[in-house]
């Protein structure tokens, strides 16, 4: 979750207004940056077909301002009694939590990508709301300090972002392991809270990961729809030096964005990234402190009814995991 104006957290502050070099027609960005990667989106755009949830993007501007005033603050802890999806698909993706955060999942005997290591970072933690003192502790992110972690957002019906991220992450792990990838988690529902954003980055670094993907869902105003992938900007300050990873991280993000569109049918964000589905940030500790290619993906806006219908669907979450995995696999094969 990034852009809810009522929610401020360590890695999830509102996107600062700016004119990004990414604000140009999608077809130009695709042709220049990711040959073939966004083919699914181009087909979607060319045919004018609606996305999986019937979102035509036409009502976003009209509904955003009125909804922002009434939407609950996404930083508020979710009532644990309501943290369940209308879709009763098991939220563990068919797998039990691993023994400890950051540990490898079960060894894979073979596969075309055997030897590759991917760290999956399920955003937040379902237990964070019980540990506000711990998650409010300041940590160094290189450029400044921020809170250790946050509670995340939720849908208006109470489905928590932290539950969503774990479910998608576990589904993603299963798909990647079928390719022979060694998958590690920053947390797998096996710790009471956290980890802090600096530790999340450190887990990927110490694993020598070929790629790290942090899974999230946004908490913006109703009418703001679609997904976006957050890329690290160039940072060189304190403990942060992202200069070596900005290029490969961009490639990773572009490939994930392209496959996410094609597999899920979701459109790129209509409120972040100028229609490209990509957003560059220099204020996120999880990216600033990474020394390996890393991106965040905001899979949709939990505060918008149309996006929430997707995010609470087990079938759609499986598509989300598949789309992310295809982007990662494409990146690993380069």
mmCIF file of C-alpha atoms in Angstrom:
data_model
loop_
_atom_site.group_PDB
_atom_site.id
_atom_site.type_symbol
_atom_site.label_atom_id
_atom_site.label_comp_id
_atom_site.label_asym_id
_atom_site.label_seq_id
_atom_site.Cartn_x
_atom_site.Cartn_y
_atom_site.Cartn_z
ATOM 1 C CA UNK A 1 0.000 0.000 0.000
ATOM 2 C CA UNK A 2 1.483 3.327 -1.052
ATOM 3 C CA UNK A 3 -0.761 6.211 -1.860
ATOM 4 C CA UNK A 4 -3.579 6.550 0.677
ATOM 5 C CA UNK A 5 -3.432 10.170 1.769
ATOM 6 C CA UNK A 6 -4.629 9.169 5.229
ATOM 7 C CA UNK A 7 -1.910 6.578 5.712
ATOM 8 C CA UNK A 8 1.738 7.203 6.449
ATOM 9 C CA UNK A 9 4.199 4.403 7.002
ATOM 10 C CA UNK A 10 7.875 3.576 6.526
ATOM 11 C CA UNK A 11 7.666 2.434 2.948
ATOM 12 C CA UNK A 12 4.214 3.612 2.117
ATOM 13 C CA UNK A 13 3.960 7.393 2.035
ATOM 14 C CA UNK A 14 1.902 9.185 -0.621
ATOM 15 C CA UNK A 15 3.674 9.404 -3.930
ATOM 16 C CA UNK A 16 5.075 12.966 -4.124
ATOM 17 C CA UNK A 17 3.693 15.028 -7.025
ATOM 18 C CA UNK A 18 6.153 15.225 -9.828
ATOM 19 C CA UNK A 19 6.589 14.997 -13.549
ATOM 20 C CA UNK A 20 8.240 11.673 -14.248
ATOM 21 C CA UNK A 21 10.084 10.833 -17.390
ATOM 22 C CA UNK A 22 7.759 7.848 -17.482
ATOM 23 C CA UNK A 23 4.792 10.111 -18.266
ATOM 24 C CA UNK A 24 4.581 9.422 -21.923
ATOM 25 C CA UNK A 25 2.297 7.227 -24.027
ATOM 26 C CA UNK A 26 2.417 3.602 -23.007
ATOM 27 C CA UNK A 27 3.134 2.364 -26.468
ATOM 28 C CA UNK A 28 6.275 4.510 -26.687
ATOM 29 C CA UNK A 29 7.488 3.338 -23.286
ATOM 30 C CA UNK A 30 6.909 -0.257 -24.226
ATOM 31 C CA UNK A 31 8.614 -0.002 -27.573
ATOM 32 C CA UNK A 32 11.664 1.677 -26.060
ATOM 33 C CA UNK A 33 11.990 -0.168 -22.782
ATOM 34 C CA UNK A 34 10.468 -3.604 -22.958
ATOM 35 C CA UNK A 35 10.193 -5.105 -26.434
ATOM 36 C CA UNK A 36 7.291 -7.489 -26.298
ATOM 37 C CA UNK A 37 6.909 -7.395 -22.528
ATOM 38 C CA UNK A 38 3.661 -5.429 -22.508
ATOM 39 C CA UNK A 39 2.134 -7.150 -25.516
ATOM 40 C CA UNK A 40 -0.869 -8.209 -23.490
ATOM 41 C CA UNK A 41 -1.534 -4.626 -22.434
ATOM 42 C CA UNK A 42 -1.174 -3.338 -25.977
ATOM 43 C CA UNK A 43 -3.749 -5.880 -27.136
ATOM 44 C CA UNK A 44 -6.048 -4.861 -24.300
ATOM 45 C CA UNK A 45 -5.620 -1.217 -25.218
ATOM 46 C CA UNK A 46 -6.078 -1.804 -28.921
ATOM 47 C CA UNK A 47 -9.317 -3.763 -28.563
ATOM 48 C CA UNK A 48 -10.762 -1.516 -25.877
ATOM 49 C CA UNK A 49 -11.761 -4.597 -23.908
ATOM 50 C CA UNK A 50 -12.558 -4.008 -20.209
ATOM 51 C CA UNK A 51 -10.330 -5.554 -17.572
ATOM 52 C CA UNK A 52 -11.249 -8.552 -15.472
ATOM 53 C CA UNK A 53 -13.355 -6.561 -13.061
ATOM 54 C CA UNK A 54 -15.189 -4.473 -15.647
ATOM 55 C CA UNK A 55 -13.074 -1.388 -14.953
ATOM 56 C CA UNK A 56 -13.216 0.980 -17.890
ATOM 57 C CA UNK A 57 -11.276 3.709 -16.082
ATOM 58 C CA UNK A 58 -13.846 6.284 -17.087
ATOM 59 C CA UNK A 59 -15.196 7.105 -13.629
ATOM 60 C CA UNK A 60 -11.948 7.361 -11.708
ATOM 61 C CA UNK A 61 -11.594 11.132 -11.666
ATOM 62 C CA UNK A 62 -15.218 11.743 -10.794
ATOM 63 C CA UNK A 63 -15.317 9.379 -7.834
ATOM 64 C CA UNK A 64 -11.844 9.900 -6.325
ATOM 65 C CA UNK A 65 -12.452 13.241 -4.618
ATOM 66 C CA UNK A 66 -15.759 12.305 -2.997
ATOM 67 C CA UNK A 67 -14.505 8.928 -1.833
ATOM 68 C CA UNK A 68 -11.270 10.206 -0.290
ATOM 69 C CA UNK A 69 -13.140 12.028 2.455
ATOM 70 C CA UNK A 70 -15.104 8.969 3.570
ATOM 71 C CA UNK A 71 -12.617 6.124 3.136
ATOM 72 C CA UNK A 72 -11.324 4.723 6.457
ATOM 73 C CA UNK A 73 -7.700 5.461 7.271
ATOM 74 C CA UNK A 74 -5.698 2.628 5.823
ATOM 75 C CA UNK A 75 -3.111 2.837 8.551
ATOM 76 C CA UNK A 76 -5.629 1.829 11.190
ATOM 77 C CA UNK A 77 -5.237 -1.706 12.524
ATOM 78 C CA UNK A 78 -7.747 -4.129 11.067
ATOM 79 C CA UNK A 79 -10.042 -5.912 13.484
ATOM 80 C CA UNK A 80 -8.604 -9.443 13.578
ATOM 81 C CA UNK A 81 -12.117 -10.824 13.727
ATOM 82 C CA UNK A 82 -12.879 -9.457 10.274
ATOM 83 C CA UNK A 83 -9.666 -10.368 8.481
ATOM 84 C CA UNK A 84 -11.085 -12.869 6.028
ATOM 85 C CA UNK A 85 -11.819 -12.887 2.341
ATOM 86 C CA UNK A 86 -15.332 -13.265 0.923
ATOM 87 C CA UNK A 87 -13.716 -15.950 -1.211
ATOM 88 C CA UNK A 88 -13.111 -18.881 1.098
ATOM 89 C CA UNK A 89 -10.122 -20.136 -0.857
ATOM 90 C CA UNK A 90 -7.437 -21.117 1.727
ATOM 91 C CA UNK A 91 -5.076 -18.197 2.282
ATOM 92 C CA UNK A 92 -1.982 -20.335 2.592
ATOM 93 C CA UNK A 93 -1.870 -21.180 -1.093
ATOM 94 C CA UNK A 94 -1.789 -24.852 -0.124
ATOM 95 C CA UNK A 95 1.449 -24.588 1.841
ATOM 96 C CA UNK A 96 2.271 -24.395 5.528
ATOM 97 C CA UNK A 97 4.496 -21.536 6.710
ATOM 98 C CA UNK A 98 8.216 -22.171 6.538
ATOM 99 C CA UNK A 99 10.169 -22.680 9.736
ATOM 100 C CA UNK A 100 11.530 -19.152 9.961
ATOM 101 C CA UNK A 101 11.485 -15.874 8.086
ATOM 102 C CA UNK A 102 14.135 -15.669 5.427
ATOM 103 C CA UNK A 103 14.689 -19.417 5.322
ATOM 104 C CA UNK A 104 14.583 -21.371 2.083
ATOM 105 C CA UNK A 105 11.490 -23.372 1.262
ATOM 106 C CA UNK A 106 11.693 -27.109 0.573
ATOM 107 C CA UNK A 107 14.611 -27.927 -1.760
ATOM 108 C CA UNK A 108 13.699 -28.399 -5.397
ATOM 109 C CA UNK A 109 15.213 -31.426 -7.110
ATOM 110 C CA UNK A 110 15.303 -30.060 -10.624
ATOM 111 C CA UNK A 111 13.970 -27.477 -13.021
ATOM 112 C CA UNK A 112 15.157 -25.147 -15.769
ATOM 113 C CA UNK A 113 15.990 -22.423 -13.247
ATOM 114 C CA UNK A 114 17.706 -24.593 -10.660
ATOM 115 C CA UNK A 115 20.363 -22.533 -8.872
ATOM 116 C CA UNK A 116 18.438 -19.266 -9.135
ATOM 117 C CA UNK A 117 17.384 -17.639 -5.856
ATOM 118 C CA UNK A 118 14.320 -15.419 -5.476
ATOM 119 C CA UNK A 119 13.322 -13.675 -2.252
ATOM 120 C CA UNK A 120 9.632 -12.912 -1.846
ATOM 121 C CA UNK A 121 8.738 -10.167 0.607
ATOM 122 C CA UNK A 122 5.067 -10.355 1.704
ATOM 123 C CA UNK A 123 4.329 -6.791 2.776
ATOM 124 C CA UNK A 124 3.485 -6.058 6.436
ATOM 125 C CA UNK A 125 2.504 -8.817 8.872
ATOM 126 C CA UNK A 126 -0.942 -9.841 10.157
ATOM 127 C CA UNK A 127 0.322 -9.380 13.730
ATOM 128 C CA UNK A 128 1.720 -5.872 13.304
ATOM 129 C CA UNK A 129 -1.357 -4.182 14.765
ATOM 130 C CA UNK A 130 -0.670 -5.918 18.085
ATOM 131 C CA UNK A 131 2.891 -4.568 18.201
ATOM 132 C CA UNK A 132 2.635 -0.849 17.545
ATOM 133 C CA UNK A 133 5.563 -0.003 19.812
ATOM 134 C CA UNK A 134 7.877 -2.335 17.937
ATOM 135 C CA UNK A 135 6.807 -1.344 14.434
ATOM 136 C CA UNK A 136 6.947 2.377 15.221
ATOM 137 C CA UNK A 137 10.640 2.151 16.116
ATOM 138 C CA UNK A 138 12.793 4.246 13.780
ATOM 139 C CA UNK A 139 15.267 2.496 11.484
ATOM 140 C CA UNK A 140 17.916 3.927 9.176
ATOM 141 C CA UNK A 141 17.059 3.707 5.462
ATOM 142 C CA UNK A 142 20.151 5.540 4.226
ATOM 143 C CA UNK A 143 18.546 8.823 3.209
ATOM 144 C CA UNK A 144 16.762 9.296 6.545
ATOM 145 C CA UNK A 145 14.962 7.210 9.153
ATOM 146 C CA UNK A 146 11.475 5.744 9.125
ATOM 147 C CA UNK A 147 9.236 3.508 11.184
ATOM 148 C CA UNK A 148 10.210 -0.151 11.254
ATOM 149 C CA UNK A 149 6.990 -1.290 9.574
ATOM 150 C CA UNK A 150 3.248 -0.550 9.391
ATOM 151 C CA UNK A 151 -0.022 -2.420 9.679
ATOM 152 C CA UNK A 152 -0.912 -2.016 6.012
ATOM 153 C CA UNK A 153 -4.365 -1.315 4.646
ATOM 154 C CA UNK A 154 -7.503 -3.421 4.094
ATOM 155 C CA UNK A 155 -10.622 -3.563 1.968
ATOM 156 C CA UNK A 156 -13.692 -1.788 3.299
ATOM 157 C CA UNK A 157 -15.050 -5.208 4.271
ATOM 158 C CA UNK A 158 -11.964 -5.946 6.411
ATOM 159 C CA UNK A 159 -9.751 -8.156 4.239
ATOM 160 C CA UNK A 160 -6.262 -7.157 5.373
ATOM 161 C CA UNK A 161 -3.406 -6.334 3.046
ATOM 162 C CA UNK A 162 -1.116 -8.481 5.214
ATOM 163 C CA UNK A 163 -3.345 -11.512 4.590
ATOM 164 C CA UNK A 164 -3.478 -10.755 0.880
ATOM 165 C CA UNK A 165 0.284 -10.442 0.547
ATOM 166 C CA UNK A 166 0.946 -13.743 2.304
ATOM 167 C CA UNK A 167 -1.567 -15.577 0.154
ATOM 168 C CA UNK A 168 -0.182 -14.246 -3.139
ATOM 169 C CA UNK A 169 3.395 -14.846 -1.945
ATOM 170 C CA UNK A 170 2.706 -18.484 -1.098
ATOM 171 C CA UNK A 171 1.021 -19.065 -4.454
ATOM 172 C CA UNK A 172 3.967 -17.376 -6.154
ATOM 173 C CA UNK A 173 6.425 -19.616 -4.300
ATOM 174 C CA UNK A 174 4.665 -22.740 -5.559
ATOM 175 C CA UNK A 175 4.783 -21.598 -9.183
ATOM 176 C CA UNK A 176 8.450 -20.571 -9.001
ATOM 177 C CA UNK A 177 9.524 -23.797 -7.346
ATOM 178 C CA UNK A 178 8.028 -25.697 -10.269
ATOM 179 C CA UNK A 179 10.682 -23.952 -12.378
ATOM 180 C CA UNK A 180 13.450 -25.079 -10.028
ATOM 181 C CA UNK A 181 13.874 -21.705 -8.304
ATOM 182 C CA UNK A 182 15.011 -21.628 -4.677
ATOM 183 C CA UNK A 183 12.524 -19.348 -2.920
ATOM 184 C CA UNK A 184 13.064 -17.558 0.373
ATOM 185 C CA UNK A 185 10.593 -15.415 2.317
ATOM 186 C CA UNK A 186 11.211 -12.388 4.505
ATOM 187 C CA UNK A 187 8.324 -13.595 6.677
ATOM 188 C CA UNK A 188 5.817 -16.381 6.278
ATOM 189 C CA UNK A 189 3.323 -15.759 9.057
ATOM 190 C CA UNK A 190 5.845 -17.352 11.399
ATOM 191 C CA UNK A 191 6.747 -14.319 13.483
ATOM 192 C CA UNK A 192 4.674 -12.042 15.703
ATOM 193 C CA UNK A 193 5.445 -8.840 13.792
ATOM 194 C CA UNK A 194 7.708 -7.345 11.149
ATOM 195 C CA UNK A 195 10.415 -7.700 10.046
ATOM 196 C CA UNK A 196 11.479 -4.077 9.825
ATOM 197 C CA UNK A 197 12.093 -2.640 6.377
ATOM 198 C CA UNK A 198 15.866 -2.663 6.828
ATOM 199 C CA UNK A 199 15.818 -6.346 7.767
ATOM 200 C CA UNK A 200 13.613 -7.133 4.781
ATOM 201 C CA UNK A 201 16.265 -5.612 2.521
ATOM 202 C CA UNK A 202 19.055 -7.405 4.382
ATOM 203 C CA UNK A 203 17.403 -10.816 3.893
ATOM 204 C CA UNK A 204 17.493 -10.386 0.130
ATOM 205 C CA UNK A 205 21.050 -9.084 0.192
ATOM 206 C CA UNK A 206 22.388 -11.895 2.357
ATOM 207 C CA UNK A 207 20.648 -14.490 0.199
ATOM 208 C CA UNK A 208 22.498 -13.141 -2.838
ATOM 209 C CA UNK A 209 19.111 -13.143 -4.533
ATOM 210 C CA UNK A 210 18.846 -12.971 -8.296
ATOM 211 C CA UNK A 211 15.607 -11.048 -7.770
ATOM 212 C CA UNK A 212 13.498 -9.770 -4.864
ATOM 213 C CA UNK A 213 9.826 -8.891 -5.166
ATOM 214 C CA UNK A 214 7.842 -7.202 -2.406
ATOM 215 C CA UNK A 215 4.093 -7.917 -2.617
ATOM 216 C CA UNK A 216 1.594 -5.204 -1.641
ATOM 217 C CA UNK A 217 -1.858 -3.778 -2.292
ATOM 218 C CA UNK A 218 -2.589 -0.064 -2.206
ATOM 219 C CA UNK A 219 -4.992 1.942 -0.051
ATOM 220 C CA UNK A 220 -5.914 4.930 -2.197
ATOM 221 C CA UNK A 221 -9.283 6.591 -2.816
ATOM 222 C CA UNK A 222 -12.153 4.805 -4.525
ATOM 223 C CA UNK A 223 -11.993 5.341 -8.279
ATOM 224 C CA UNK A 224 -8.205 4.944 -8.249
ATOM 225 C CA UNK A 225 -7.689 1.576 -9.859
ATOM 226 C CA UNK A 226 -5.081 -0.719 -11.321
ATOM 227 C CA UNK A 227 -1.653 -2.039 -10.400
ATOM 228 C CA UNK A 228 1.772 -0.430 -10.450
ATOM 229 C CA UNK A 229 5.324 -1.663 -9.984
ATOM 230 C CA UNK A 230 7.681 0.495 -7.900
ATOM 231 C CA UNK A 231 11.283 0.728 -9.076
ATOM 232 C CA UNK A 232 14.278 1.971 -7.059
ATOM 233 C CA UNK A 233 15.618 5.366 -8.064
ATOM 234 C CA UNK A 234 19.299 6.215 -7.857
ATOM 235 C CA UNK A 235 20.242 6.767 -4.214
ATOM 236 C CA UNK A 236 23.742 7.162 -2.801
ATOM 237 C CA UNK A 237 23.588 8.319 0.783
ATOM 238 C CA UNK A 238 24.513 6.735 4.100
ATOM 239 C CA UNK A 239 24.049 2.977 3.918
ATOM 240 C CA UNK A 240 22.058 3.261 0.707
ATOM 241 C CA UNK A 241 23.579 2.871 -2.752
ATOM 242 C CA UNK A 242 21.114 1.700 -5.361
ATOM 243 C CA UNK A 243 23.182 2.783 -8.360
ATOM 244 C CA UNK A 244 24.310 -0.758 -9.281
ATOM 245 C CA UNK A 245 20.761 -2.156 -9.161
ATOM 246 C CA UNK A 246 18.619 0.509 -10.810
ATOM 247 C CA UNK A 247 19.108 -0.918 -14.296
ATOM 248 C CA UNK A 248 18.384 -4.584 -13.557
ATOM 249 C CA UNK A 249 15.584 -3.617 -11.178
ATOM 250 C CA UNK A 250 13.920 -1.628 -13.960
ATOM 251 C CA UNK A 251 14.160 -4.610 -16.282
ATOM 252 C CA UNK A 252 12.686 -6.862 -13.607
ATOM 253 C CA UNK A 253 9.840 -4.409 -13.005
ATOM 254 C CA UNK A 254 9.034 -3.953 -16.669
ATOM 255 C CA UNK A 255 8.865 -7.697 -17.244
ATOM 256 C CA UNK A 256 6.603 -8.201 -14.216
ATOM 257 C CA UNK A 257 4.319 -5.355 -15.331
ATOM 258 C CA UNK A 258 3.986 -6.807 -18.815
ATOM 259 C CA UNK A 259 3.104 -10.294 -17.660
ATOM 260 C CA UNK A 260 0.823 -9.045 -14.877
ATOM 261 C CA UNK A 261 -1.313 -7.231 -17.448
ATOM 262 C CA UNK A 262 -1.416 -10.212 -19.767
ATOM 263 C CA UNK A 263 -2.327 -12.808 -17.125
ATOM 264 C CA UNK A 264 -4.650 -10.896 -14.768
ATOM 265 C CA UNK A 265 -6.381 -8.584 -17.240
ATOM 266 C CA UNK A 266 -5.851 -5.679 -14.835
ATOM 267 C CA UNK A 267 -4.945 -2.312 -16.281
ATOM 268 C CA UNK A 268 -1.951 -0.268 -15.156
ATOM 269 C CA UNK A 269 -2.742 2.276 -12.450
ATOM 270 C CA UNK A 270 -4.851 5.259 -13.480
ATOM 271 C CA UNK A 271 -3.390 7.390 -10.671
ATOM 272 C CA UNK A 272 0.329 6.478 -10.445
ATOM 273 C CA UNK A 273 2.893 6.121 -13.218
ATOM 274 C CA UNK A 274 1.219 8.024 -16.039
ATOM 275 C CA UNK A 275 -0.404 4.903 -17.470
ATOM 276 C CA UNK A 276 2.827 2.893 -17.666
ATOM 277 C CA UNK A 277 2.262 0.797 -14.537
ATOM 278 C CA UNK A 278 5.742 1.850 -13.374
ATOM 279 C CA UNK A 279 6.723 4.299 -10.639
ATOM 280 C CA UNK A 280 10.249 5.218 -9.496
ATOM 281 C CA UNK A 281 10.815 6.019 -5.807
ATOM 282 C CA UNK A 282 13.801 7.058 -3.709
ATOM 283 C CA UNK A 283 12.049 7.176 -0.328
ATOM 284 C CA UNK A 284 11.465 3.483 0.345
ATOM 285 C CA UNK A 285 13.808 1.738 2.751
ATOM 286 C CA UNK A 286 13.164 -1.694 1.314
ATOM 287 C CA UNK A 287 14.506 -0.471 -2.034
ATOM 288 C CA UNK A 288 17.134 2.009 -0.831
ATOM 289 C CA UNK A 289 18.970 -0.621 1.209
ATOM 290 C CA UNK A 290 18.840 -3.373 -1.388
ATOM 291 C CA UNK A 291 22.034 -4.455 -3.123
ATOM 292 C CA UNK A 292 20.261 -6.932 -5.436
ATOM 293 C CA UNK A 293 17.582 -6.304 -8.087
ATOM 294 C CA UNK A 294 14.341 -5.530 -6.282
ATOM 295 C CA UNK A 295 10.882 -4.095 -6.988
ATOM 296 C CA UNK A 296 7.584 -3.641 -5.195
ATOM 297 C CA UNK A 297 4.260 -4.455 -6.830
ATOM 298 C CA UNK A 298 1.010 -2.848 -5.717
ATOM 299 C CA UNK A 299 -1.455 -5.389 -7.100
ATOM 300 C CA UNK A 300 -4.477 -3.089 -6.897
ATOM 301 C CA UNK A 301 -6.309 -0.606 -4.687
ATOM 302 C CA UNK A 302 -8.046 -2.268 -1.746
ATOM 303 C CA UNK A 303 -10.243 0.812 -1.178
ATOM 304 C CA UNK A 304 -11.819 0.695 -4.621
ATOM 305 C CA UNK A 305 -14.773 -1.646 -5.005
ATOM 306 C CA UNK A 306 -13.806 -2.982 -8.418
ATOM 307 C CA UNK A 307 -10.199 -3.650 -7.450
ATOM 308 C CA UNK A 308 -11.278 -5.103 -4.097
ATOM 309 C CA UNK A 309 -13.488 -7.630 -5.900
ATOM 310 C CA UNK A 310 -10.384 -8.941 -7.638
ATOM 311 C CA UNK A 311 -8.103 -8.859 -4.610
ATOM 312 C CA UNK A 312 -10.576 -10.864 -2.507
ATOM 313 C CA UNK A 313 -10.951 -13.544 -5.170
ATOM 314 C CA UNK A 314 -8.789 -16.631 -4.738
ATOM 315 C CA UNK A 315 -8.950 -17.301 -8.473
ATOM 316 C CA UNK A 316 -7.688 -13.802 -9.246
ATOM 317 C CA UNK A 317 -4.924 -14.055 -6.644
ATOM 318 C CA UNK A 318 -3.747 -17.191 -8.415
ATOM 319 C CA UNK A 319 -3.603 -15.210 -11.666
ATOM 320 C CA UNK A 320 -1.673 -12.459 -9.878
ATOM 321 C CA UNK A 321 0.875 -14.988 -8.642
ATOM 322 C CA UNK A 322 1.152 -16.486 -12.120
ATOM 323 C CA UNK A 323 1.661 -13.095 -13.755
ATOM 324 C CA UNK A 324 4.342 -12.054 -11.269
ATOM 325 C CA UNK A 325 6.106 -15.401 -11.619
ATOM 326 C CA UNK A 326 6.172 -15.179 -15.413
ATOM 327 C CA UNK A 327 7.784 -11.756 -15.177
ATOM 328 C CA UNK A 328 10.393 -13.044 -12.729
ATOM 329 C CA UNK A 329 11.126 -16.122 -14.849
ATOM 330 C CA UNK A 330 11.524 -13.963 -17.947
ATOM 331 C CA UNK A 331 14.005 -11.796 -16.045
ATOM 332 C CA UNK A 332 15.954 -14.780 -14.696
ATOM 333 C CA UNK A 333 16.347 -16.224 -18.171
ATOM 334 C CA UNK A 334 18.049 -13.102 -19.566
#
